[in-house]
Amino acid sequence: MENSAKINRTLREQAKPHPVFGGCNKIALGYLSQAQKCVNELNKMGLHVVNIEFDKIKPRVRIEQNAITKKFEKTGQALAYIQGNDGAHWAEYQMMVEGIKVIWRSYLH
């Protein structure tokens, strides 16, 4: 009898909407709108969007490296947050645009 009560309680808890999201897509739609504003701003800056990653709740926008991103790196407007070596040394930089994280990979000499 106790097992069936536990199972029923577990099933009821699973049927409840997530407390943060409330069972609707309002938050996801808000982030989608924010990502759209970010892409528009990146267009104005002359930056090319490679892809938008939606694997976490907040999207991340990946852009191509160019002279403008190099300027952001040198002036400190972007922060290096990871470095690696895949046959060539590289660093990934990030900055926030319209509340969305924008990232790119810069190859080091």
Tab-separated table of C-alpha atoms in Angstrom:
chain	number	residue	atom	x	y	z
A	1	MET	CA	0.000	0.000	0.000
A	2	GLU	CA	2.844	2.396	0.793
A	3	ASN	CA	4.485	1.823	-2.598
A	4	SER	CA	1.320	2.671	-4.517
A	5	ALA	CA	0.928	5.871	-2.464
A	6	LYS	CA	4.522	6.843	-3.266
A	7	ILE	CA	4.005	6.087	-6.963
A	8	ASN	CA	0.791	8.136	-7.077
A	9	ARG	CA	2.485	11.049	-5.304
A	10	THR	CA	5.439	10.876	-7.731
A	11	LEU	CA	3.089	10.833	-10.735
A	12	ARG	CA	1.196	13.872	-9.384
A	13	GLU	CA	4.482	15.752	-8.902
A	14	GLN	CA	5.589	14.918	-12.456
A	15	ALA	CA	2.307	16.235	-13.873
A	16	LYS	CA	2.830	19.663	-12.273
A	17	PRO	CA	4.309	22.372	-14.497
A	18	HIS	CA	7.869	23.455	-13.785
A	19	PRO	CA	7.725	26.089	-10.989
A	20	VAL	CA	10.039	28.499	-12.811
A	21	PHE	CA	8.586	28.212	-16.296
A	22	GLY	CA	4.963	27.762	-15.262
A	23	GLY	CA	4.310	25.235	-18.007
A	24	CYS	CA	4.277	27.820	-20.803
A	25	ASN	CA	6.749	29.072	-23.363
A	26	LYS	CA	6.666	32.705	-22.246
A	27	ILE	CA	10.300	32.693	-21.069
A	28	ALA	CA	11.532	30.919	-24.217
A	29	LEU	CA	9.682	33.413	-26.416
A	30	GLY	CA	11.189	36.286	-24.440
A	31	TYR	CA	14.709	34.937	-24.990
A	32	LEU	CA	13.937	34.395	-28.673
A	33	SER	CA	12.893	38.033	-28.981
A	34	GLN	CA	16.035	39.093	-27.109
A	35	ALA	CA	18.184	36.980	-29.467
A	36	GLN	CA	16.529	38.693	-32.444
A	37	LYS	CA	17.416	42.120	-31.013
A	38	CYS	CA	20.982	40.885	-30.474
A	39	VAL	CA	21.320	39.731	-34.101
A	40	ASN	CA	19.982	43.083	-35.345
A	41	GLU	CA	22.552	44.910	-33.199
A	42	LEU	CA	25.350	42.642	-34.464
A	43	ASN	CA	24.298	43.475	-38.046
A	44	LYS	CA	24.658	47.178	-37.228
A	45	MET	CA	28.155	46.474	-35.844
A	46	GLY	CA	29.147	44.654	-39.041
A	47	LEU	CA	29.451	41.234	-37.399
A	48	HIS	CA	28.361	37.981	-39.079
A	49	VAL	CA	26.348	35.455	-37.048
A	50	VAL	CA	27.494	31.860	-37.572
A	51	ASN	CA	24.850	30.191	-35.383
A	52	ILE	CA	22.636	30.580	-32.344
A	53	GLU	CA	22.984	27.913	-29.655
A	54	PHE	CA	19.797	27.072	-27.774
A	55	ASP	CA	21.176	24.147	-25.750
A	56	LYS	CA	20.696	26.005	-22.458
A	57	ILE	CA	17.748	28.159	-21.376
A	58	LYS	CA	19.472	31.370	-22.490
A	59	PRO	CA	20.719	31.362	-26.074
A	60	ARG	CA	24.307	32.122	-27.096
A	61	VAL	CA	25.216	33.706	-30.418
A	62	ARG	CA	28.412	32.609	-32.155
A	63	ILE	CA	29.966	35.067	-34.619
A	64	GLU	CA	32.846	35.034	-37.096
A	65	GLN	CA	36.132	36.576	-36.067
A	66	ASN	CA	37.102	39.716	-37.999
A	67	ALA	CA	38.867	43.071	-37.527
A	68	ILE	CA	36.018	44.362	-35.346
A	69	THR	CA	36.284	41.419	-32.933
A	70	LYS	CA	40.067	41.932	-32.788
A	71	LYS	CA	39.394	45.530	-31.723
A	72	PHE	CA	37.031	44.288	-28.973
A	73	GLU	CA	39.764	41.910	-27.766
A	74	LYS	CA	42.443	44.623	-27.651
A	75	THR	CA	40.267	47.284	-25.992
A	76	GLY	CA	38.945	44.928	-23.318
A	77	GLN	CA	35.331	45.091	-24.512
A	78	ALA	CA	35.444	41.284	-24.771
A	79	LEU	CA	36.833	38.805	-22.260
A	80	ALA	CA	38.828	35.663	-23.055
A	81	TYR	CA	37.174	32.855	-21.114
A	82	ILE	CA	38.751	29.700	-22.542
A	83	GLN	CA	41.956	28.763	-24.372
A	84	GLY	CA	42.978	25.633	-26.188
A	85	ASN	CA	45.045	23.964	-28.854
A	86	ASP	CA	43.661	21.907	-31.735
A	87	GLY	CA	46.804	22.061	-33.851
A	88	ALA	CA	46.745	25.840	-33.470
A	89	HIS	CA	46.457	27.914	-30.308
A	90	TRP	CA	43.106	29.658	-29.880
A	91	ALA	CA	41.103	31.617	-27.336
A	92	GLU	CA	37.354	32.070	-27.146
A	93	TYR	CA	36.072	35.534	-26.301
A	94	GLN	CA	32.691	36.660	-25.075
A	95	MET	CA	30.742	39.866	-24.662
A	96	MET	CA	27.121	40.731	-23.960
A	97	VAL	CA	24.902	42.307	-26.620
A	98	GLU	CA	21.257	43.052	-25.754
A	99	GLY	CA	21.547	40.701	-22.756
A	100	ILE	CA	22.704	37.760	-24.901
A	101	LYS	CA	26.182	36.232	-24.690
A	102	VAL	CA	28.083	36.627	-27.976
A	103	ILE	CA	31.124	34.377	-28.476
A	104	TRP	CA	33.836	33.829	-31.077
A	105	ARG	CA	37.088	31.928	-31.470
A	106	SER	CA	40.293	33.823	-32.156
A	107	TYR	CA	43.377	31.924	-33.329
A	108	LEU	CA	46.615	33.026	-31.673
A	109	HIS	CA	49.964	33.093	-33.478
